[in-house]
Amino acid sequence: MTLTVSQLRLSYGAREVVQVTDLVLEPARTVCLIGPNGCGKSTLLKALAGLNRPTAGIVSLDGKLLGSWDPKSLARRLAFLPQSPTTPQGISVRQLVAHGRYPHLGILSRHSTHDHEIVGWAMEATGIAHLCRRDVGTLSGGERQRTWIAMILAQEAGIVLLDEPTTYLDMGHQAELMELLADLQRKRRLTIIMVLHDLNQASHYADRLLALRDGQIIADGPPRDVVDSHLSERLFGLVTQRIDRTLSGRIVPYCLPLGPVAATPAIPESKVDKNTIEPAKVMSYLEVFPQ
Amino acid sequence: MLSVPPAIASRSDRRYAMGLLFLSALLALLVLASLFFGAVSLPAGDLFTGLVSRQASSLESALVWQLRLPRTLLAVLVGLQFATAGLILQAVIRNPLADPGVIGVSSGAGLAVVALLLVSDMAGADPLIGTNQPSMMAWLPVAALFGGLAAASLVLAMSWRAKLCPIRLTLNGVAVGAVLNALVMWTIIVWGGARTEIALIWLAGSLYGRDFLHLQVLWPWCLVGILGTLALLRPLSLLRLDDAVSASLGMRGLFWRVTAIIVAVILAASAVAVTGPIGFVGLVTPHLSRLLAGPDERSLIVVNMMVGSILMLSADLLGRSLISPLEIPAGALTTLLGIPVFLLLLHRQRRLGI
């Protein structure tokens, strides 16, 4: 299952927010969308989920326009979770997770044994099985977010779109959630496309990083090729020091914030646009934190 | 129940079955009480023979068949309808304070009734048409029904461009309701004729003097409403989620929201047409039922219908036996009883920290 975008333009009223000429999202990868507030990353994600009508261009899944899919069969292939969704009053964890089975059911059919098993599995996988009878409104932020993730899992879609899944979570719970997603991605061969606002988090977990500014993709590639101070300056106006770390044979770049661009000497625009990184500007993890 | 381990499932199923049994017994008891008690007290034996023989000649039979039985049946249906409409609207508008008044049904029906009474008053004064008021009175529920439907359609049309977004729907509903209520009051005050009293009595909401004619107007709408509610079972719980979430689960949100509102309007408008506006049954019943039924949507809808009937029957029963042979309008009584119950619920919710 491959999501394809071509000549896409998205706007709110007369204001154009996103322009993407060409984008192909391969299956079984983790793609992170990153960019400053208001750069259009959530809007693009919604369009990928088929929830935004493009002003021009197309978004298609397996060569078929998202708009021409039957809603339920699209939902069996593609799941979307908005940023901090509202929890209905008095709903139990199991009920919320069971909503994920909606696209698999006819209008009057009841949940089958298979549906029950999937719901049970989704709760096990996200570690919330012991909370199944609790009211979602009484859960902690981390538990609630895992409940929503479980609902998406119960949907059994191959492509999962997440809008800032770590918002309002503390660092520990953020790491826990990201590990959970990475684990699920590996085991279920999911395609995960998510908006993150933490560059280092995105760098850590993404196979491919898409950086958006003013509605346009300004960098696209594996984190080790695109993450550096150039990127953080263009995205966030922040000068950073890149620190490389090797995690299970993979180079993961981190950005240590140094200060806003205005306070540090500017880098000429001509040097900014290339994606290759000068080795001299990269410090290794061991240099910065000698053991 | 959804995917509950067998042990827990059977336990909560048993609790649910016990609850249903209790509610059915209570409902049956209230139906009997409603047939027994009234301005004229009947011995149980006479009541029974009256019920069975159905000979119009005997007083008992006439009393039971023409007054108490239709009134009892109406209370059951109307209570069920208000409660179900309230449950649906609370889900659609995502507001626990929603009730059938929120989309203008009661006000629309009120205006239609007052207008009809005004017209019939004028017609009564007209030498050509003469005094055929009885036939005019037969049209009262029909007029109220279409008044309610028209007001709700207006609210829906006004909210259509906002894709029936819950907040816009509520605001438009409240605005339309307020304007229509003002028109009702204005008509009553300016007109000031002999029929103001009838209008005021109707606006208080009561089952006094309702007969099989009203039942005939009501039952087809009730049936359609209940069938519609059954079709809504699953979409209704998804409508409580954010639009983006329900859409990504593959639900046609706008379609189901319109369907749900239409079902609620059918239930509420036909009920209002028969009894006049009855406050608080639609608002309080879903909350009470949620305490009794737990979170499962299927059991909630059934329990909610029964609790609605029980509340309406008890209100009517109390209303006509407290100061017998006079009557307190059931609508006034439900509001009087409803407010303390409602405050209690609010208090409870605050304690639970919801």
mmCIF file of N, CA, C and O in Angstrom, chain A residues 30-34 41-42 45 80-85 140-150 152 160-182 184 192-198 201-202 205:
data_model
loop_
_atom_site.group_PDB
_atom_site.id
_atom_site.type_symbol
_atom_site.label_atom_id
_atom_site.label_comp_id
_atom_site.label_asym_id
_atom_site.label_seq_id
_atom_site.Cartn_x
_atom_site.Cartn_y
_atom_site.Cartn_z
ATOM 1 N N THR A 30 8.860 4.278 8.752
ATOM 2 C CA THR A 30 8.402 5.331 9.652
ATOM 3 C C THR A 30 8.831 6.672 9.060
ATOM 4 O O THR A 30 10.018 6.904 8.862
ATOM 5 N N VAL A 31 7.849 7.491 8.755
ATOM 6 C CA VAL A 31 8.129 8.800 8.180
ATOM 7 C C VAL A 31 7.716 9.861 9.191
ATOM 8 O O VAL A 31 6.615 9.798 9.733
ATOM 9 N N CYS A 32 8.615 10.818 9.486
ATOM 10 C CA CYS A 32 8.251 11.887 10.409
ATOM 11 C C CYS A 32 8.176 13.211 9.664
ATOM 12 O O CYS A 32 9.060 13.556 8.889
ATOM 13 N N LEU A 33 7.076 13.924 9.913
ATOM 14 C CA LEU A 33 6.908 15.264 9.365
ATOM 15 C C LEU A 33 7.317 16.250 10.441
ATOM 16 O O LEU A 33 6.850 16.163 11.572
ATOM 17 N N ILE A 34 8.201 17.172 10.076
ATOM 18 C CA ILE A 34 8.678 18.092 11.085
ATOM 19 C C ILE A 34 8.694 19.501 10.515
ATOM 20 O O ILE A 34 8.803 19.696 9.312
ATOM 21 N N LYS A 41 2.140 21.215 8.469
ATOM 22 C CA LYS A 41 2.402 19.779 8.563
ATOM 23 C C LYS A 41 1.152 18.994 8.963
ATOM 24 O O LYS A 41 0.883 17.931 8.398
ATOM 25 N N SER A 42 0.363 19.542 9.887
ATOM 26 C CA SER A 42 -0.880 18.858 10.263
ATOM 27 C C SER A 42 -1.868 18.861 9.105
ATOM 28 O O SER A 42 -2.602 17.886 8.907
ATOM 29 N N LEU A 45 -0.858 16.206 6.767
ATOM 30 C CA LEU A 45 -1.177 14.887 7.318
ATOM 31 C C LEU A 45 -2.660 14.575 7.138
ATOM 32 O O LEU A 45 -3.046 13.462 6.769
ATOM 33 N N PHE A 80 -6.097 7.197 11.136
ATOM 34 C CA PHE A 80 -5.598 8.533 11.447
ATOM 35 C C PHE A 80 -5.985 8.897 12.872
ATOM 36 O O PHE A 80 -7.106 8.649 13.302
ATOM 37 N N LEU A 81 -5.042 9.475 13.606
ATOM 38 C CA LEU A 81 -5.348 9.947 14.960
ATOM 39 C C LEU A 81 -4.971 11.421 15.058
ATOM 40 O O LEU A 81 -3.804 11.773 14.914
ATOM 41 N N PRO A 82 -5.968 12.304 15.283
ATOM 42 C CA PRO A 82 -5.643 13.729 15.389
ATOM 43 C C PRO A 82 -4.909 14.025 16.687
ATOM 44 O O PRO A 82 -4.817 13.172 17.571
ATOM 45 N N GLN A 83 -4.409 15.248 16.788
ATOM 46 C CA GLN A 83 -3.702 15.657 18.003
ATOM 47 C C GLN A 83 -4.705 15.784 19.137
ATOM 48 O O GLN A 83 -5.741 16.412 18.979
ATOM 49 N N SER A 84 -4.405 15.201 20.282
ATOM 50 C CA SER A 84 -5.247 15.180 21.476
ATOM 51 C C SER A 84 -6.751 15.197 21.187
ATOM 52 O O SER A 84 -7.406 16.207 21.351
ATOM 53 N N PRO A 85 -7.300 14.054 20.722
ATOM 54 C CA PRO A 85 -8.742 13.977 20.457
ATOM 55 C C PRO A 85 -9.561 14.070 21.745
ATOM 56 O O PRO A 85 -9.080 13.692 22.812
ATOM 57 N N SER A 140 -4.581 8.533 33.166
ATOM 58 C CA SER A 140 -3.519 9.531 33.034
ATOM 59 C C SER A 140 -3.281 9.800 31.549
ATOM 60 O O SER A 140 -3.733 9.040 30.690
ATOM 61 N N GLY A 141 -2.560 10.889 31.257
ATOM 62 C CA GLY A 141 -2.323 11.265 29.862
ATOM 63 C C GLY A 141 -1.696 10.157 29.034
ATOM 64 O O GLY A 141 -2.115 9.890 27.912
ATOM 65 N N GLY A 142 -0.699 9.480 29.622
ATOM 66 C CA GLY A 142 -0.007 8.424 28.890
ATOM 67 C C GLY A 142 -0.923 7.249 28.606
ATOM 68 O O GLY A 142 -0.949 6.716 27.492
ATOM 69 N N GLU A 143 -1.700 6.859 29.624
ATOM 70 C CA GLU A 143 -2.622 5.731 29.454
ATOM 71 C C GLU A 143 -3.690 6.064 28.421
ATOM 72 O O GLU A 143 -4.069 5.217 27.602
ATOM 73 N N ARG A 144 -4.169 7.325 28.451
ATOM 74 C CA ARG A 144 -5.221 7.717 27.522
ATOM 75 C C ARG A 144 -4.705 7.666 26.089
ATOM 76 O O ARG A 144 -5.372 7.165 25.199
ATOM 77 N N GLN A 145 -3.475 8.162 25.901
ATOM 78 C CA GLN A 145 -2.908 8.153 24.552
ATOM 79 C C GLN A 145 -2.722 6.723 24.058
ATOM 80 O O GLN A 145 -2.973 6.418 22.903
ATOM 81 N N ARG A 146 -2.320 5.822 24.972
ATOM 82 C CA ARG A 146 -2.161 4.428 24.571
ATOM 83 C C ARG A 146 -3.509 3.808 24.220
ATOM 84 O O ARG A 146 -3.603 2.929 23.363
ATOM 85 N N THR A 147 -4.593 4.280 24.887
ATOM 86 C CA THR A 147 -5.926 3.784 24.550
ATOM 87 C C THR A 147 -6.303 4.169 23.118
ATOM 88 O O THR A 147 -6.823 3.347 22.361
ATOM 89 N N TRP A 148 -6.008 5.430 22.765
ATOM 90 C CA TRP A 148 -6.308 5.864 21.390
ATOM 91 C C TRP A 148 -5.475 5.072 20.388
ATOM 92 O O TRP A 148 -5.976 4.686 19.326
ATOM 93 N N ILE A 149 -4.196 4.823 20.727
ATOM 94 C CA ILE A 149 -3.347 4.044 19.826
ATOM 95 C C ILE A 149 -3.935 2.635 19.663
ATOM 96 O O ILE A 149 -3.957 2.071 18.570
ATOM 97 N N ALA A 150 -4.447 2.084 20.780
ATOM 98 C CA ALA A 150 -5.046 0.746 20.716
ATOM 99 C C ALA A 150 -6.254 0.746 19.784
ATOM 100 O O ALA A 150 -6.475 -0.210 19.028
ATOM 101 N N ILE A 152 -6.672 2.592 17.156
ATOM 102 C CA ILE A 152 -6.125 2.610 15.794
ATOM 103 C C ILE A 152 -5.620 1.217 15.406
ATOM 104 O O ILE A 152 -5.802 0.771 14.272
ATOM 105 N N VAL A 160 -0.647 4.063 9.246
ATOM 106 C CA VAL A 160 -1.116 4.755 10.445
ATOM 107 C C VAL A 160 -0.593 6.186 10.424
ATOM 108 O O VAL A 160 0.608 6.409 10.327
ATOM 109 N N LEU A 161 -1.511 7.155 10.474
ATOM 110 C CA LEU A 161 -1.126 8.562 10.476
ATOM 111 C C LEU A 161 -1.369 9.138 11.863
ATOM 112 O O LEU A 161 -2.474 9.018 12.399
ATOM 113 N N LEU A 162 -0.352 9.736 12.454
ATOM 114 C CA LEU A 162 -0.488 10.252 13.814
ATOM 115 C C LEU A 162 -0.079 11.723 13.849
ATOM 116 O O LEU A 162 0.977 12.092 13.337
ATOM 117 N N ASP A 163 -0.921 12.561 14.468
ATOM 118 C CA ASP A 163 -0.596 13.977 14.582
ATOM 119 C C ASP A 163 -0.100 14.276 15.992
ATOM 120 O O ASP A 163 -0.878 14.260 16.945
ATOM 121 N N GLU A 164 1.176 14.505 16.122
ATOM 122 C CA GLU A 164 1.823 14.790 17.401
ATOM 123 C C GLU A 164 1.341 13.874 18.522
ATOM 124 O O GLU A 164 0.713 14.320 19.475
ATOM 125 N N PRO A 165 1.638 12.574 18.400
ATOM 126 C CA PRO A 165 1.133 11.629 19.408
ATOM 127 C C PRO A 165 1.726 11.858 20.792
ATOM 128 O O PRO A 165 1.179 11.360 21.775
ATOM 129 N N THR A 166 2.818 12.603 20.894
ATOM 130 C CA THR A 166 3.455 12.756 22.213
ATOM 131 C C THR A 166 3.090 14.057 22.920
ATOM 132 O O THR A 166 3.593 14.315 24.004
ATOM 133 N N THR A 167 2.192 14.865 22.318
ATOM 134 C CA THR A 167 1.827 16.132 22.958
ATOM 135 C C THR A 167 1.258 15.897 24.355
ATOM 136 O O THR A 167 0.516 14.954 24.568
ATOM 137 N N TYR A 168 1.569 16.776 25.252
ATOM 138 C CA TYR A 168 1.074 16.744 26.640
ATOM 139 C C TYR A 168 1.580 15.557 27.444
ATOM 140 O O TYR A 168 1.063 15.267 28.518
ATOM 141 N N LEU A 169 2.584 14.839 26.928
ATOM 142 C CA LEU A 169 3.152 13.756 27.730
ATOM 143 C C LEU A 169 4.518 14.201 28.256
ATOM 144 O O LEU A 169 5.227 14.955 27.592
ATOM 145 N N ASP A 170 4.891 13.715 29.448
ATOM 146 C CA ASP A 170 6.226 14.047 29.948
ATOM 147 C C ASP A 170 7.271 13.215 29.208
ATOM 148 O O ASP A 170 6.934 12.302 28.453
ATOM 149 N N MET A 171 8.555 13.529 29.421
ATOM 150 C CA MET A 171 9.619 12.890 28.637
ATOM 151 C C MET A 171 9.578 11.369 28.731
ATOM 152 O O MET A 171 9.737 10.663 27.740
ATOM 153 N N GLY A 172 9.333 10.869 29.960
ATOM 154 C CA GLY A 172 9.312 9.425 30.154
ATOM 155 C C GLY A 172 8.213 8.773 29.342
ATOM 156 O O GLY A 172 8.431 7.774 28.652
ATOM 157 N N HIS A 173 7.011 9.369 29.416
ATOM 158 C CA HIS A 173 5.894 8.786 28.686
ATOM 159 C C HIS A 173 6.038 8.973 27.185
ATOM 160 O O HIS A 173 5.568 8.149 26.408
ATOM 161 N N GLN A 174 6.708 10.069 26.786
ATOM 162 C CA GLN A 174 6.973 10.259 25.355
ATOM 163 C C GLN A 174 7.838 9.115 24.839
ATOM 164 O O GLN A 174 7.517 8.487 23.826
ATOM 165 N N ALA A 175 8.930 8.830 25.576
ATOM 166 C CA ALA A 175 9.849 7.773 25.152
ATOM 167 C C ALA A 175 9.120 6.433 25.112
ATOM 168 O O ALA A 175 9.267 5.651 24.168
ATOM 169 N N GLU A 176 8.293 6.183 26.134
ATOM 170 C CA GLU A 176 7.546 4.933 26.220
ATOM 171 C C GLU A 176 6.636 4.761 24.998
ATOM 172 O O GLU A 176 6.600 3.704 24.373
ATOM 173 N N LEU A 177 5.928 5.850 24.656
ATOM 174 C CA LEU A 177 5.010 5.795 23.524
ATOM 175 C C LEU A 177 5.763 5.596 22.212
ATOM 176 O O LEU A 177 5.362 4.792 21.362
ATOM 177 N N MET A 178 6.880 6.317 22.048
ATOM 178 C CA MET A 178 7.641 6.201 20.806
ATOM 179 C C MET A 178 8.213 4.786 20.652
ATOM 180 O O MET A 178 8.216 4.227 19.555
ATOM 181 N N GLU A 179 8.684 4.201 21.769
ATOM 182 C CA GLU A 179 9.192 2.832 21.718
ATOM 183 C C GLU A 179 8.079 1.871 21.334
ATOM 184 O O GLU A 179 8.278 0.939 20.550
ATOM 185 N N LEU A 180 6.895 2.103 21.899
ATOM 186 C CA LEU A 180 5.739 1.259 21.579
ATOM 187 C C LEU A 180 5.453 1.312 20.080
ATOM 188 O O LEU A 180 5.261 0.279 19.427
ATOM 189 N N LEU A 181 5.448 2.539 19.536
ATOM 190 C CA LEU A 181 5.153 2.694 18.108
ATOM 191 C C LEU A 181 6.227 2.016 17.257
ATOM 192 O O LEU A 181 5.917 1.324 16.286
ATOM 193 N N ALA A 182 7.512 2.203 17.650
ATOM 194 C CA ALA A 182 8.600 1.600 16.883
ATOM 195 C C ALA A 182 8.479 0.082 16.895
ATOM 196 O O ALA A 182 8.659 -0.593 15.877
ATOM 197 N N LEU A 184 5.694 -1.707 17.393
ATOM 198 C CA LEU A 184 4.543 -2.119 16.585
ATOM 199 C C LEU A 184 4.879 -2.031 15.099
ATOM 200 O O LEU A 184 4.482 -2.883 14.303
ATOM 201 N N ILE A 192 4.149 4.027 9.286
ATOM 202 C CA ILE A 192 3.737 5.055 10.238
ATOM 203 C C ILE A 192 4.158 6.409 9.695
ATOM 204 O O ILE A 192 5.323 6.615 9.337
ATOM 205 N N ILE A 193 3.208 7.302 9.578
ATOM 206 C CA ILE A 193 3.526 8.661 9.150
ATOM 207 C C ILE A 193 3.063 9.575 10.267
ATOM 208 O O ILE A 193 1.880 9.585 10.608
ATOM 209 N N MET A 194 4.014 10.279 10.900
ATOM 210 C CA MET A 194 3.573 11.100 12.024
ATOM 211 C C MET A 194 4.201 12.481 12.030
ATOM 212 O O MET A 194 5.308 12.690 11.562
ATOM 213 N N VAL A 195 3.414 13.413 12.565
ATOM 214 C CA VAL A 195 3.900 14.765 12.782
ATOM 215 C C VAL A 195 4.531 14.795 14.166
ATOM 216 O O VAL A 195 3.938 14.312 15.129
ATOM 217 N N LEU A 196 5.759 15.297 14.258
ATOM 218 C CA LEU A 196 6.395 15.443 15.569
ATOM 219 C C LEU A 196 6.915 16.861 15.662
ATOM 220 O O LEU A 196 7.225 17.479 14.641
ATOM 221 N N HIS A 197 7.002 17.414 16.861
ATOM 222 C CA HIS A 197 7.581 18.754 16.910
ATOM 223 C C HIS A 197 8.991 18.745 17.504
ATOM 224 O O HIS A 197 9.660 19.764 17.529
ATOM 225 N N ASP A 198 9.435 17.574 17.958
ATOM 226 C CA ASP A 198 10.774 17.469 18.522
ATOM 227 C C ASP A 198 11.704 16.877 17.458
ATOM 228 O O ASP A 198 11.561 15.723 17.061
ATOM 229 N N GLN A 201 13.577 13.707 18.515
ATOM 230 C CA GLN A 201 12.701 12.538 18.567
ATOM 231 C C GLN A 201 12.483 12.001 17.152
ATOM 232 O O GLN A 201 12.584 10.793 16.907
ATOM 233 N N ALA A 202 12.198 12.911 16.233
ATOM 234 C CA ALA A 202 11.977 12.524 14.843
ATOM 235 C C ALA A 202 13.235 11.851 14.291
ATOM 236 O O ALA A 202 13.168 10.804 13.645
ATOM 237 N N TYR A 205 13.624 8.203 15.587
ATOM 238 C CA TYR A 205 12.706 7.130 15.203
ATOM 239 C C TYR A 205 12.403 7.051 13.711
ATOM 240 O O TYR A 205 11.864 6.055 13.245
#
